[in-house]
XYZ file of C-alpha atoms in Angstrom:
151
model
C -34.295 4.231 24.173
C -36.652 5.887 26.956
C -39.537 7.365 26.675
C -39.743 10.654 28.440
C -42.286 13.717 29.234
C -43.335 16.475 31.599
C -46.006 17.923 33.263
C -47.117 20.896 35.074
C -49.171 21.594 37.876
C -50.014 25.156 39.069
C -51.393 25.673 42.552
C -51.899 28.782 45.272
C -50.017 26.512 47.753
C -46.809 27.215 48.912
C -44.008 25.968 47.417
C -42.971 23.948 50.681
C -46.090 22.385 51.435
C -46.382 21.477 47.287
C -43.334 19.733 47.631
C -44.274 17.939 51.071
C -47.393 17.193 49.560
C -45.833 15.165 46.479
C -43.514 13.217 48.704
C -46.728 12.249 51.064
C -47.452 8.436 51.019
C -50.436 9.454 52.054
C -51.697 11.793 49.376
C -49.938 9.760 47.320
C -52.981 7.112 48.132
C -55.408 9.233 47.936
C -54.717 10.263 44.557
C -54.463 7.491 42.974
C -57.828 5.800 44.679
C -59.030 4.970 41.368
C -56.179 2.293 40.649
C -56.185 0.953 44.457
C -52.581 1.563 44.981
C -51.353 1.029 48.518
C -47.715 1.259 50.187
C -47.425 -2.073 51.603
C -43.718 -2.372 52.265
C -40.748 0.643 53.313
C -42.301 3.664 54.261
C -45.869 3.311 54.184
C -47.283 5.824 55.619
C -46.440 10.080 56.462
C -43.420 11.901 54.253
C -40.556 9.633 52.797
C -36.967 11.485 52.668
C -33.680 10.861 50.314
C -32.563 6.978 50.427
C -36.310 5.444 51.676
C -37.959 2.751 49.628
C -41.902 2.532 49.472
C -43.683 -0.709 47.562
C -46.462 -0.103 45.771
C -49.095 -2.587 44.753
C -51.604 -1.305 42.400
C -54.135 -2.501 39.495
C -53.060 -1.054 36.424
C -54.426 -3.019 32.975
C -56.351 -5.410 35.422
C -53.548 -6.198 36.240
C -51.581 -6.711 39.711
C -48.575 -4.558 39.860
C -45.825 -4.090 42.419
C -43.270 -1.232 42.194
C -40.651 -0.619 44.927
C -39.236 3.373 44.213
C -36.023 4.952 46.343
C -35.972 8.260 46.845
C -32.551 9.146 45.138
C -32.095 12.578 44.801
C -33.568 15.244 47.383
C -32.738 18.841 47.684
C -35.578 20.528 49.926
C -37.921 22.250 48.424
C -36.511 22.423 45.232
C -36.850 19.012 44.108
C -36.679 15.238 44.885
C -36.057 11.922 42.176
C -37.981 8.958 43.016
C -36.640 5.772 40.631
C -37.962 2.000 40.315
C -35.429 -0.644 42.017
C -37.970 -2.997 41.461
C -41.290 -3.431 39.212
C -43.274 -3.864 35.830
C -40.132 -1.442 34.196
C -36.811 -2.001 32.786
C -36.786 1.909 33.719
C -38.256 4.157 35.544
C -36.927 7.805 36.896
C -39.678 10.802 37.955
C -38.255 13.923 38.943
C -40.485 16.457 41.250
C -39.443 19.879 40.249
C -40.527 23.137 42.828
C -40.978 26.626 41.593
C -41.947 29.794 43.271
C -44.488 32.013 41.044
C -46.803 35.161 41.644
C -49.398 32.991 42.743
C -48.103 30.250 44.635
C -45.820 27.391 43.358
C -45.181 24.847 40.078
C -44.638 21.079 40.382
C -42.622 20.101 37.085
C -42.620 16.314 36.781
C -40.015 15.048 34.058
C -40.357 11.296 34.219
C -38.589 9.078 32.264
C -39.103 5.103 31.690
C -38.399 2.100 29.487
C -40.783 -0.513 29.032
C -39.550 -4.336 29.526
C -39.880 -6.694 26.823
C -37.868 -5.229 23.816
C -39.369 -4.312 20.419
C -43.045 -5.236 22.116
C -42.578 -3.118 24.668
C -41.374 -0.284 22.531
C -44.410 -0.498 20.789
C -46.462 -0.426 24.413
C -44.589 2.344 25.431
C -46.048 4.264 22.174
C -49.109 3.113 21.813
C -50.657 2.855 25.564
C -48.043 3.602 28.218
C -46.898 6.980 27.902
C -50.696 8.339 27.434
C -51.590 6.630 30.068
C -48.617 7.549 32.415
C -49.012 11.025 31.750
C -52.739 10.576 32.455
C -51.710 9.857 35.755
C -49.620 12.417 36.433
C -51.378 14.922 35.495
C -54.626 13.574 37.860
C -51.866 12.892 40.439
C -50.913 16.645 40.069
C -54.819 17.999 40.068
C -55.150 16.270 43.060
C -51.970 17.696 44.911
C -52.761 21.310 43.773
C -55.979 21.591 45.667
C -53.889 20.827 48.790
C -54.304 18.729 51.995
C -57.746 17.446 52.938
C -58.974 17.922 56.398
C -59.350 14.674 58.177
């Protein structure tokens, strides 16, 4: 059984450049600086489109993690799925979801995931992962929603 939740992210950016932003490898890096992920393999830098892989390798747990994500589903700029072919999960599936509003755009991230390992990773999943999944989202979405940093 997965584990599954949401999160939204309002912003005064345009709903085109929100949804360019969450597909960016590179903002991608920069907001998650704090867990030292890189894209070391598939697209690995710039915007990555419908059927493109990127690698991740990241400490999560003090741990060394790789995750390799395809972009699966992508209809511009409404929304776009990235899921795991290859990492720490039996599962994993994060939609990007695009709204227009009054004062700019919504990011809606639904991501679901499974945890390897059975019964102890049901448990994981309950007790530590999803907090700490959603934690990241919703930094990853803070990040996005005060838009692209001049260089």
């Amino acid at each position: 059984m997965a584990v599954s939740f949401e999160c939204t992210t309002h912003t005064s950016l345009p709903k085109s450049e929100l949804f360019d932003l969450a597909r960016s490898i590179d903002a991608h890096k920069d907001s998650m600086a704090k867990s030292h992920e890189q894209a070391v393999a598939g697209v690995t830098a710039g915007l990555i489109s419908l059927g493109e892989e990127v690698t991740w390798r990241a400490w999560h747990f003090g741990l060394p993690l790789h995750m390799t994500s395809r972009i699966t589903e992508m209809q511009s700029p409404d929304y776009f799925v990235d899921e795991q072919v290859k990492g720490p999960f039996r599962r994993f599936r994060h939609r990007h979801e695009f709204n227009d509003n009054a004062a700019g755009s919504t990011m809606i991230d639904r991501i679901e995931f499974t945890a390897p390992f059975g019964p102890i990773g049901r448990l994981a999943e309950k007790l530590v992962l999803a907090r700490y999944l959603k934690s990241l989202i919703e930094a990853r979405g803070r990040h996005l929603a005060d838009g692209p940093r001049p260089d």
